[in-house]
PDB file of C-alpha atoms and ligand atoms in Angstrom:
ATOM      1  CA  UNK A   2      -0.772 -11.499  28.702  1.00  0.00           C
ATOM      2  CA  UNK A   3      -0.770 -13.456  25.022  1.00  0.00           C
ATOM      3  CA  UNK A   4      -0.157 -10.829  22.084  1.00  0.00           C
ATOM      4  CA  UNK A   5      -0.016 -10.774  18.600  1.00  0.00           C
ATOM      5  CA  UNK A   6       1.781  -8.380  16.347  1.00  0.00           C
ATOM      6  CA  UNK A   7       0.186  -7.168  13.401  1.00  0.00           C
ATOM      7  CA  UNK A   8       3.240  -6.565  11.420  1.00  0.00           C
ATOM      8  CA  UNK A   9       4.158  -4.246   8.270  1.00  0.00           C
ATOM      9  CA  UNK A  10       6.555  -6.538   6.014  1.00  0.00           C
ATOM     10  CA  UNK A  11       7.697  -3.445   3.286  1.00  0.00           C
ATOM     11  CA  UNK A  12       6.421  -3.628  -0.103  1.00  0.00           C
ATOM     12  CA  UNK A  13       9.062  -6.544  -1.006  1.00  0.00           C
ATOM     13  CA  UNK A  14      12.264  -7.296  -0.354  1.00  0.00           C
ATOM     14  CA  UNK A  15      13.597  -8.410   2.923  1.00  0.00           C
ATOM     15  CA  UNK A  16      16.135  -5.295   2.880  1.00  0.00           C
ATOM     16  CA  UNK A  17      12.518  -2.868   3.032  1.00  0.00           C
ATOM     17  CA  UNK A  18      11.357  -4.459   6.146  1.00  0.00           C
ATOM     18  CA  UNK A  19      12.188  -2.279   9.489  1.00  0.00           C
ATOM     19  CA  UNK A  20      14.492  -3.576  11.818  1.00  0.00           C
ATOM     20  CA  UNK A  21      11.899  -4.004  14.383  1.00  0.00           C
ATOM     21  CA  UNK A  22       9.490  -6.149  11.812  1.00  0.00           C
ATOM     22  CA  UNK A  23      12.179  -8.255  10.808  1.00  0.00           C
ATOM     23  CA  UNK A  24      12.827  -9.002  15.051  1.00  0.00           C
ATOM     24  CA  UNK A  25       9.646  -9.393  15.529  1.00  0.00           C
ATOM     25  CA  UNK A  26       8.971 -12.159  12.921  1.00  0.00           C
ATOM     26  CA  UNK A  27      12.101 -13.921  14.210  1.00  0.00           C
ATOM     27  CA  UNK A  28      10.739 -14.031  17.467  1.00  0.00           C
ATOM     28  CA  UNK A  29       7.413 -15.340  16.602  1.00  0.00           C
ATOM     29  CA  UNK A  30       6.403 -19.005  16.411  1.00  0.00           C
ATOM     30  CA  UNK A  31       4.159 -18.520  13.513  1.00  0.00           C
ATOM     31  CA  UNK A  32       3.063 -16.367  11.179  1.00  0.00           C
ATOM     32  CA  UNK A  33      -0.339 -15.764   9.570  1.00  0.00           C
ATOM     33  CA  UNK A  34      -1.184 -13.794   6.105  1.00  0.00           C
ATOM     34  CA  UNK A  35      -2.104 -13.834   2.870  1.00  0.00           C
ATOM     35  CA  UNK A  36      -0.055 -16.785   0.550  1.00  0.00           C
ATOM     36  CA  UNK A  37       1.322 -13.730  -1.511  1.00  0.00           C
ATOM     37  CA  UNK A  38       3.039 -12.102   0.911  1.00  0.00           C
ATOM     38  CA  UNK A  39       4.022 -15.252   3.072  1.00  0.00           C
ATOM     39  CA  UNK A  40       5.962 -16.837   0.693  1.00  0.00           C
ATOM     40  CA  UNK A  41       7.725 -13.591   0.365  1.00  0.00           C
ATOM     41  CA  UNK A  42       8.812 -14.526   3.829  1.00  0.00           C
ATOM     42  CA  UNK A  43       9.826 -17.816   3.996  1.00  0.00           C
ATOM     43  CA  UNK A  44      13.558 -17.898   2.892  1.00  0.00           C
ATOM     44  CA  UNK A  45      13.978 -15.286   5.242  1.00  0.00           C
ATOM     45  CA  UNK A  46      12.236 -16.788   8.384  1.00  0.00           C
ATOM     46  CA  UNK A  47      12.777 -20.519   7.981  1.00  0.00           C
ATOM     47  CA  UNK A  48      11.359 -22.578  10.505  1.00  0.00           C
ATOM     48  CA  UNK A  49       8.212 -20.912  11.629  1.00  0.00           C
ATOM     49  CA  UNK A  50       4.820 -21.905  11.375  1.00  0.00           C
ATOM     50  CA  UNK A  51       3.684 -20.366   8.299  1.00  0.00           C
ATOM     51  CA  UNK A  52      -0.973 -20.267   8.257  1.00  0.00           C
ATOM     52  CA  UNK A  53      -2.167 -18.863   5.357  1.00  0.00           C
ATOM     53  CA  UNK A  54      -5.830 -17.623   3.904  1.00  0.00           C
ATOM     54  CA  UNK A  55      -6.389 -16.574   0.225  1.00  0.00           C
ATOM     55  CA  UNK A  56      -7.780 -13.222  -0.411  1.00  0.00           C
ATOM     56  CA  UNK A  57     -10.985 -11.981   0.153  1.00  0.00           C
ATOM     57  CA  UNK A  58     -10.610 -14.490   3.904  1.00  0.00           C
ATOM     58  CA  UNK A  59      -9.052 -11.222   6.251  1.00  0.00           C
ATOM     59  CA  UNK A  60     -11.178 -11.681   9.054  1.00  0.00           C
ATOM     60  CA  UNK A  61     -10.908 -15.449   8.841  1.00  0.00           C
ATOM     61  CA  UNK A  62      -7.143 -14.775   9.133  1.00  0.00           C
ATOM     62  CA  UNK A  63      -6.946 -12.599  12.286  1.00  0.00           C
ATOM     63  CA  UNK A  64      -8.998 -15.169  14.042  1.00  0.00           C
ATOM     64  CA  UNK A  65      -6.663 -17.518  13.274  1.00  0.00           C
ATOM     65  CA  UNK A  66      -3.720 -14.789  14.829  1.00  0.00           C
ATOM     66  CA  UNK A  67      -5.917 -14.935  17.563  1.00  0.00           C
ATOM     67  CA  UNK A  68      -6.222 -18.348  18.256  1.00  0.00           C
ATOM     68  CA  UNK A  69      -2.816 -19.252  17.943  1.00  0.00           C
ATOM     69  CA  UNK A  70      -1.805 -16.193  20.797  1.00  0.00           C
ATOM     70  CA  UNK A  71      -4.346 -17.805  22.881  1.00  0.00           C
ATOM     71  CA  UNK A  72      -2.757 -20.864  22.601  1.00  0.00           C
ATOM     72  CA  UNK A  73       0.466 -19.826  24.259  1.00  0.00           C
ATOM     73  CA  UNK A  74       1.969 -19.457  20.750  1.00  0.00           C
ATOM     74  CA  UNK A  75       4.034 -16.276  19.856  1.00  0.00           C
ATOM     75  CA  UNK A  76       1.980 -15.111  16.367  1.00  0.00           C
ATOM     76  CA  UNK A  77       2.348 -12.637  13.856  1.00  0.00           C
ATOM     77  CA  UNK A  78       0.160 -11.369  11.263  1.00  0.00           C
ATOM     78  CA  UNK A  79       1.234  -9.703   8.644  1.00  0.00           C
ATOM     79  CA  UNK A  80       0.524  -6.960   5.437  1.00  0.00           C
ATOM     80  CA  UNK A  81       2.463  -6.142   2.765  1.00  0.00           C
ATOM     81  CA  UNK A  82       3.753  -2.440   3.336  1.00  0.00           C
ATOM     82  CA  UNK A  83       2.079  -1.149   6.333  1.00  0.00           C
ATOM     83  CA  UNK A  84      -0.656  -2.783   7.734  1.00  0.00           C
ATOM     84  CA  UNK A  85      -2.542   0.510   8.649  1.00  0.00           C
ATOM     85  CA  UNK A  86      -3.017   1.576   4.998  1.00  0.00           C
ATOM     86  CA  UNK A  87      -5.547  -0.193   3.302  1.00  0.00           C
ATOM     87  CA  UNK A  88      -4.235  -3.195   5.622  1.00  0.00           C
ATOM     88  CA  UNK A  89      -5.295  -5.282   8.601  1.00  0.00           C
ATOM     89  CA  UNK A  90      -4.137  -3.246  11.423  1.00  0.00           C
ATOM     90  CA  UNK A  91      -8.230  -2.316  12.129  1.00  0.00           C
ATOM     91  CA  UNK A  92      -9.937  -5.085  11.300  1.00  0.00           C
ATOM     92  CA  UNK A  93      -7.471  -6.916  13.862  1.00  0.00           C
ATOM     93  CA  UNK A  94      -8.882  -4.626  17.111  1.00  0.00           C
ATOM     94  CA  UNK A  95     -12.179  -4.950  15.588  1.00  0.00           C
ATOM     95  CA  UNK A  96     -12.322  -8.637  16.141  1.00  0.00           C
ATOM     96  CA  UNK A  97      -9.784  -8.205  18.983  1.00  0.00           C
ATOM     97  CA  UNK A  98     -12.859  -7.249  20.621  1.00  0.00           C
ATOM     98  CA  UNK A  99     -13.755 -10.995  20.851  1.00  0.00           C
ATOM     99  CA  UNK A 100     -10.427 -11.613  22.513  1.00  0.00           C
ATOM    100  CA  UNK A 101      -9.959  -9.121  25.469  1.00  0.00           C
ATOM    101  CA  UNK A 102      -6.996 -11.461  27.080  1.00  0.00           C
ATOM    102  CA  UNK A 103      -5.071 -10.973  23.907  1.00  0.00           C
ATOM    103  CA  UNK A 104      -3.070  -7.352  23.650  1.00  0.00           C
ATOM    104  CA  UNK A 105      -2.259  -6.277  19.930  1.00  0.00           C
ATOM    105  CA  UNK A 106       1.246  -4.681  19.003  1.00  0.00           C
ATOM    106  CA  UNK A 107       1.567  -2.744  15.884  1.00  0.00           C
ATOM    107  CA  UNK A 108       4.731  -2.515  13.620  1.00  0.00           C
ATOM    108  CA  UNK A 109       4.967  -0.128  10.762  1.00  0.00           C
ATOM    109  CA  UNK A 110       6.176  -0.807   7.719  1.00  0.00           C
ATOM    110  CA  UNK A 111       7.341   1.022   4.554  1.00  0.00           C
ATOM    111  CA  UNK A 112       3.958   1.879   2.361  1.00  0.00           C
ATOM    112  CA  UNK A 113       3.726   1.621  -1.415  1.00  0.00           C
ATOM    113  CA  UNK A 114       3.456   5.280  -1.885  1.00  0.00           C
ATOM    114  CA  UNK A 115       6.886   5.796   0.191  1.00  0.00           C
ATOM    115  CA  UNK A 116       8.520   3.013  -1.745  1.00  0.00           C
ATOM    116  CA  UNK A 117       7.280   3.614  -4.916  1.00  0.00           C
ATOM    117  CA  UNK A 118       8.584   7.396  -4.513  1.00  0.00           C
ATOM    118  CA  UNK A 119      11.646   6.848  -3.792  1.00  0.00           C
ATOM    119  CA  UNK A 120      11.782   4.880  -7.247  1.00  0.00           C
ATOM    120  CA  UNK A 121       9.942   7.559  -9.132  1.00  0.00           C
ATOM    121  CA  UNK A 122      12.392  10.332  -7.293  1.00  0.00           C
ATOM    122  CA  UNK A 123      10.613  12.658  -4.872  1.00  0.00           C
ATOM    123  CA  UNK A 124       6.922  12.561  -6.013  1.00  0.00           C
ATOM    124  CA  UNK A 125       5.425  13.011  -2.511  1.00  0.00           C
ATOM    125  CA  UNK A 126       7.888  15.792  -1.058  1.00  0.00           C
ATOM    126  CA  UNK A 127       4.723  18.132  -0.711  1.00  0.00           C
ATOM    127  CA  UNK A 128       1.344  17.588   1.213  1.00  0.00           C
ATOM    128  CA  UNK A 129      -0.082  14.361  -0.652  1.00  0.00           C
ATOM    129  CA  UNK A 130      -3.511  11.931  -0.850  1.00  0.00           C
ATOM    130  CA  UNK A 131      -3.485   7.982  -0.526  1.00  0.00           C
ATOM    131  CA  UNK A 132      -6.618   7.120  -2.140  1.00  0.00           C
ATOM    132  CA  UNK A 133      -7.584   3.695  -3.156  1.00  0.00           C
ATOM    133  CA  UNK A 134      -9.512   2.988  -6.441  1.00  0.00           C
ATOM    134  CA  UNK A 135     -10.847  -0.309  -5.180  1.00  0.00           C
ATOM    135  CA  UNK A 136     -14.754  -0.075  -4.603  1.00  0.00           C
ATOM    136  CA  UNK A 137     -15.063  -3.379  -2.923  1.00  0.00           C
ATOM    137  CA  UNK A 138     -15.485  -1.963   0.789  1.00  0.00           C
ATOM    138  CA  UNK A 139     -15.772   1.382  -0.562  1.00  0.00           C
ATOM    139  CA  UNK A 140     -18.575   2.749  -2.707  1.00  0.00           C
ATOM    140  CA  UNK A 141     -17.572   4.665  -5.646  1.00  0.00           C
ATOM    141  CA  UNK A 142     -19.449   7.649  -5.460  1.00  0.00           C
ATOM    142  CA  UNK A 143     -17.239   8.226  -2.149  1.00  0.00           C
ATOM    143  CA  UNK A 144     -14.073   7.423  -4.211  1.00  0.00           C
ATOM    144  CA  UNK A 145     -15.129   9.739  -6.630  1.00  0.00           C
ATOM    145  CA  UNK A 146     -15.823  12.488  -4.338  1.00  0.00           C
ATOM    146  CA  UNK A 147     -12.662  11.740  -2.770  1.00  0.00           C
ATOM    147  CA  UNK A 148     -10.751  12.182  -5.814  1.00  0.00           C
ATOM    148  CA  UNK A 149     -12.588  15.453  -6.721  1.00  0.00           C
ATOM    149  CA  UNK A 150     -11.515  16.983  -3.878  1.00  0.00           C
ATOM    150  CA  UNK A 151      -7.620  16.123  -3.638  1.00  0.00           C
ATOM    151  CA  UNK A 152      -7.544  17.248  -7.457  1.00  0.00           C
ATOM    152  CA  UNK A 153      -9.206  20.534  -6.567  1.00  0.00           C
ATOM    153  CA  UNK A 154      -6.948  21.254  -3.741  1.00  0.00           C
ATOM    154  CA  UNK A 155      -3.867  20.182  -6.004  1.00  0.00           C
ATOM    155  CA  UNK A 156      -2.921  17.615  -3.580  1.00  0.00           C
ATOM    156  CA  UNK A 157      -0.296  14.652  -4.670  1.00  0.00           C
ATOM    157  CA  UNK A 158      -2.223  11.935  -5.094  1.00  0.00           C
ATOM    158  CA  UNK A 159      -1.563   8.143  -4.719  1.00  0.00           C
ATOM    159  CA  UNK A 160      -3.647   5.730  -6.136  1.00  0.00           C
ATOM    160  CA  UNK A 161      -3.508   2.377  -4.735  1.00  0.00           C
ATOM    161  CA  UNK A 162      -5.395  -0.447  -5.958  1.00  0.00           C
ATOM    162  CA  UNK A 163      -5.747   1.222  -9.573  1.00  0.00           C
ATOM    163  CA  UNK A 164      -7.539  -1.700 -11.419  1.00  0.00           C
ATOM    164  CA  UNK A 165      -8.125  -5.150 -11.283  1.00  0.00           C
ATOM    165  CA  UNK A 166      -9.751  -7.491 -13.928  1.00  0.00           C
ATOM    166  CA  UNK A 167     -13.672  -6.134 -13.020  1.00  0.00           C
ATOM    167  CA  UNK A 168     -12.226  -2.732 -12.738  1.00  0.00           C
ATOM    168  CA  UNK A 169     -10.281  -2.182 -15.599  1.00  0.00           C
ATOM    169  CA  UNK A 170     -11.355   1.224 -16.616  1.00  0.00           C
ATOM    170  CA  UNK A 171     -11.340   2.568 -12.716  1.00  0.00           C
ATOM    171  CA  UNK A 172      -8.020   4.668 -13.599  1.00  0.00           C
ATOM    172  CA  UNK A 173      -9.212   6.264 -16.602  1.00  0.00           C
ATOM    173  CA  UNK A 174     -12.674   7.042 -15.015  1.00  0.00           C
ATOM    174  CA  UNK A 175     -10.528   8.851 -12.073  1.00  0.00           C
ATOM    175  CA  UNK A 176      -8.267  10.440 -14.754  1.00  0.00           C
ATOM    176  CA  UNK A 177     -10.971  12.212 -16.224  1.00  0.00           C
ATOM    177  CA  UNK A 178     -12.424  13.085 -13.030  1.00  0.00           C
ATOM    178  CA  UNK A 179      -8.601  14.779 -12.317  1.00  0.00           C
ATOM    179  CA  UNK A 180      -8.487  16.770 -15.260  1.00  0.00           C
ATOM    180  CA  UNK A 181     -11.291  18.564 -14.560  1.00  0.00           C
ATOM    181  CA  UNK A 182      -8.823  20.391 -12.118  1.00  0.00           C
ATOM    182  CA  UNK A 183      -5.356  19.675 -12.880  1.00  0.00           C
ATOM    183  CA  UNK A 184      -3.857  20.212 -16.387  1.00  0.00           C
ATOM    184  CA  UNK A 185      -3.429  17.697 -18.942  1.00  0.00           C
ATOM    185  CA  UNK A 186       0.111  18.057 -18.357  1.00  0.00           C
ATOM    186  CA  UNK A 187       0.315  17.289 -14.813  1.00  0.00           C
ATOM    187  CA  UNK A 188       3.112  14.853 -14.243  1.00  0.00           C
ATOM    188  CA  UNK A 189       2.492  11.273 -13.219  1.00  0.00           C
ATOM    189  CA  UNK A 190       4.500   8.198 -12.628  1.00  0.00           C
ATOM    190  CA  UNK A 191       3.229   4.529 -12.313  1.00  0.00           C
ATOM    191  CA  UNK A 192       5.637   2.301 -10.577  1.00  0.00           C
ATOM    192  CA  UNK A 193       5.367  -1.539 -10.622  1.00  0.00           C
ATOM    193  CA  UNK A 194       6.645  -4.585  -8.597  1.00  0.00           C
ATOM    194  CA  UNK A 195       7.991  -2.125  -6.090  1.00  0.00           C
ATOM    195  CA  UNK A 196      11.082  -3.833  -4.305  1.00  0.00           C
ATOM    196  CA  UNK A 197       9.978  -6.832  -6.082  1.00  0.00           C
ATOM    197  CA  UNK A 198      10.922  -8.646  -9.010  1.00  0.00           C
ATOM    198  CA  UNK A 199      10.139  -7.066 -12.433  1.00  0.00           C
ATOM    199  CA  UNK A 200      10.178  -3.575 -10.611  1.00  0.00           C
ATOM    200  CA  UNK A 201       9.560  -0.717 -13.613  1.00  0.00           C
ATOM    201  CA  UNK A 202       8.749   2.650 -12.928  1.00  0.00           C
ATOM    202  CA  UNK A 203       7.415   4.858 -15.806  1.00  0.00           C
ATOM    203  CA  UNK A 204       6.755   8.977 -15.809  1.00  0.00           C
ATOM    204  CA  UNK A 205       4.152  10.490 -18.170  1.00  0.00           C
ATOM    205  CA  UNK A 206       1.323  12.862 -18.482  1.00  0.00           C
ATOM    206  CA  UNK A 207      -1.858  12.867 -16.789  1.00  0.00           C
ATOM    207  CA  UNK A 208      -3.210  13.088 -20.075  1.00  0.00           C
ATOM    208  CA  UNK A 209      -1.259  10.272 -21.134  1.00  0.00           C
ATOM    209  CA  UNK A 210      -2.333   8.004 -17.594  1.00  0.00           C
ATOM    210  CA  UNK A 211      -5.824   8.473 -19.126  1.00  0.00           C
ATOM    211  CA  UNK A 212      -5.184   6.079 -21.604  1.00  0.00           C
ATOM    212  CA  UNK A 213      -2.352   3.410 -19.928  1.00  0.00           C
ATOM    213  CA  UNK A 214      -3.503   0.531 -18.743  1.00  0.00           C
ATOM    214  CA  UNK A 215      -2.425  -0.910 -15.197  1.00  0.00           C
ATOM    215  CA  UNK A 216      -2.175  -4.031 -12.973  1.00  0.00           C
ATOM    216  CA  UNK A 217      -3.230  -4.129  -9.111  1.00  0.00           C
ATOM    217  CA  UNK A 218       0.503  -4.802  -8.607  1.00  0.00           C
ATOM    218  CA  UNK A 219       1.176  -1.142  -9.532  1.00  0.00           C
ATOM    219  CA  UNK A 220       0.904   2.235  -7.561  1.00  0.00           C
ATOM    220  CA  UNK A 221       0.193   5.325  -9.440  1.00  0.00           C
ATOM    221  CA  UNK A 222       1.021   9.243  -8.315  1.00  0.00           C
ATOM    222  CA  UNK A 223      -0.442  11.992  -9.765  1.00  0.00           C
ATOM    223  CA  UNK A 224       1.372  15.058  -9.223  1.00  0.00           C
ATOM    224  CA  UNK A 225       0.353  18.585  -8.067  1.00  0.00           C
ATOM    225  CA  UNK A 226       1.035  21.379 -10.097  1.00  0.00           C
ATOM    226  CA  UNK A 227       4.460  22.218  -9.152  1.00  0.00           C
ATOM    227  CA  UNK A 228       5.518  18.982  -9.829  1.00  0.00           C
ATOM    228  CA  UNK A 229       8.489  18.480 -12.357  1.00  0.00           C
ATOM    229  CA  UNK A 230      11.006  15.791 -14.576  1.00  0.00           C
ATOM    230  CA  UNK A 231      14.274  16.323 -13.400  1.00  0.00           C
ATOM    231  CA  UNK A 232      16.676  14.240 -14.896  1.00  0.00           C
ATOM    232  CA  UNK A 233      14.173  11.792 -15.635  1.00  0.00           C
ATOM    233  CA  UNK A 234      12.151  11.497 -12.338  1.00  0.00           C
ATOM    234  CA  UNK A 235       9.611  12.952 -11.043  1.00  0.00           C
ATOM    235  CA  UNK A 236       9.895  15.408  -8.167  1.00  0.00           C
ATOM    236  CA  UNK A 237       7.352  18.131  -6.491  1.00  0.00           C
ATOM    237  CA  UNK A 238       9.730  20.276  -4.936  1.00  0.00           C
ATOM    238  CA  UNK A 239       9.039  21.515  -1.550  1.00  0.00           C
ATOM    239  CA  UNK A 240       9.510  25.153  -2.130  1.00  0.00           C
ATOM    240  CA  UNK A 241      13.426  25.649  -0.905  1.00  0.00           C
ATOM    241  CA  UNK A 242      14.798  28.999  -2.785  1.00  0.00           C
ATOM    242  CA  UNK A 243      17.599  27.458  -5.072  1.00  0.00           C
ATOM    243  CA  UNK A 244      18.891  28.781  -8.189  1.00  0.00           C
ATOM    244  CA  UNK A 245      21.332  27.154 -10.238  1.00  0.00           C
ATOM    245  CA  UNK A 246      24.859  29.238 -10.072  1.00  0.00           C
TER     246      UNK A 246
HETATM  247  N1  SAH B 321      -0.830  -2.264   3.031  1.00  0.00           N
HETATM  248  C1  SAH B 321      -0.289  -2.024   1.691  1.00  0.00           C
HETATM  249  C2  SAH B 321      -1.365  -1.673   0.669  1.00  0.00           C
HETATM  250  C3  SAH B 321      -2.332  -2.797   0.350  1.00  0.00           C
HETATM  251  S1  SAH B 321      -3.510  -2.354  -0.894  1.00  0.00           S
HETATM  252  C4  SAH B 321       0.782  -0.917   1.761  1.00  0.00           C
HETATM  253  O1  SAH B 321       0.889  -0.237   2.807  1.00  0.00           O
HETATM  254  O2  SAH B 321       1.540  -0.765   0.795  1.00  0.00           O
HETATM  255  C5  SAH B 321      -2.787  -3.111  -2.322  1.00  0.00           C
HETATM  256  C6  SAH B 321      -2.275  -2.063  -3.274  1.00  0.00           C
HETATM  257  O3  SAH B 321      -1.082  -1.492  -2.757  1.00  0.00           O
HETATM  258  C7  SAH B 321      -1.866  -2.586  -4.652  1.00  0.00           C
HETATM  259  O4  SAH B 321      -2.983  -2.691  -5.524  1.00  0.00           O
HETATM  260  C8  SAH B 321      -0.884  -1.531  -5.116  1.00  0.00           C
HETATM  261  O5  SAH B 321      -1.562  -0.371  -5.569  1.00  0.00           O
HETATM  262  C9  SAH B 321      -0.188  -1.175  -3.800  1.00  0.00           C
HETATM  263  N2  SAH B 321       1.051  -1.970  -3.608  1.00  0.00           N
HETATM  264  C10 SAH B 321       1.342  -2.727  -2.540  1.00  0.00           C
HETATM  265  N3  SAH B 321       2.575  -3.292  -2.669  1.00  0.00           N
HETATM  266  C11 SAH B 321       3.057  -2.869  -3.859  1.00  0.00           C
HETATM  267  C12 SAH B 321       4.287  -3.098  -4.577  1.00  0.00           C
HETATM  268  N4  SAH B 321       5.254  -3.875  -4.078  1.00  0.00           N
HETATM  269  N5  SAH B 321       4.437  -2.517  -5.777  1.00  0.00           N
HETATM  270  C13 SAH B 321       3.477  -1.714  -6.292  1.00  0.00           C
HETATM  271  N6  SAH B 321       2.319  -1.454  -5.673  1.00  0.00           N
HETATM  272  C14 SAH B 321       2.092  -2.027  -4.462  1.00  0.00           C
END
């Protein structure tokens, strides 16, 4: 039976891909995604068939997965991170649906919010949210809700896709929607270029995120209220009894 893998590449470097992923991708004939995240690839895999799609094309692009695995072709798609979070990994069985002689293979990869915590410290080390400020699929009164709800149960919260040029106020309209139920102090941490070039992290207030501007290539955490600076980064301890001799 033909298959394509629907593969999780990491949030950057080569290094953050999984074993498996980067086997996988060596294995495969071609390789489909989005021109971003396949030219991340290309040193690394030279010789395959790279097909890309700008954004906005996704289900364009796993047709084209499929029709290269029908051809007798060994294809890949693949998502920055993982592809099941805010990625391709449903959207492939959904118009897999078309194609019932092709079987689908999944292969995680290292999310934003796992990536971008370990450069923050140990943000996430307690139950935690992924929510995603982008209203494009999603409308915002959900988002909102959404957002309203981790804040009252003091979750960790991730935002992904916290702004883009039409949305440039998204963040501070969630902020304010946070601090109805977590203080002003709350501690927060925006990390950028994750694994990538130009990778910054920075730790600061809720109160503070309120006003701070950010670019889609950035993932912001929002702490719960246990959440601390230690030595600079940010880390929500788990609860472990530990008292300093
Ligand atoms: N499937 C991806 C998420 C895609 S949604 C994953 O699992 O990571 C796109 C959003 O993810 C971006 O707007 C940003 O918030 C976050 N993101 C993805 N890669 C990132 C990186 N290298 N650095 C910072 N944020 C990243």
């Amino acid at each position: 039976m033909n298959k394509i893998y629907v593969v999780g590449i990491g949030p950057g470097t080569y290094e953050q891909m999984t074993v498996k992923a980067a086997e996988v991708l060596r294995e495969c004939n071609v390789i489909v995604g989005y021109t971003v995240y396949v030219d991340l690839l290309r040193e690394h895999f030279q010789g395959k068939e790279f097909l890309t799609t700008p954004m906005r094309q996704e289900a364009r692009r796993c047709e084209m997965a499929f029709e290269e695995a029908l051809k007798g072709r060994k294809a890949a798609i693949v998502c920055s991170g993982d592809a099941g979070i805010y990625g391709m990994a449903g959207l492939m069985y959904e118009v897999g649906a078309k194609y019932p002689e092709v079987e689908i293979e999944i292969v995680p990869g290292v999310t934003a919010a796992l990536g971008g915590a370990a450069v923050l410290g140990a943000p996430v080390s307690h139950d935690c949210c992924l929510i995603s400020l982008s209203d494009l699929l999603t409308p915002w009164e959900t988002i909102e809700k959404r957002i309203q709800s981790a804040a009252e149960a003091d979750f960790v919260i991730c935002l992904y896709n916290p702004s883009s040029k039409k949305r440039s106020d998204y963040l501070k309209r969630a902020c304010i929607l946070m601090l109805e139920y977590k203080s002003k102090d709350t501690v927060c941490g925006i990390v950028k270029n994750i694994a990538r070039e130009g990778e910054e992290m920075h730790i600061l207030t809720l109160e503070e995120l309120k006003d701070t501007g950010v670019d889609m290539f950035s993932t912001v955490f929002i702490g719960n209220a246990d959440t601390k600076v230690i030595g600079g980064r940010m880390i929500t301890p788990r609860g472990y009894c530990y008292e300093r001799e």
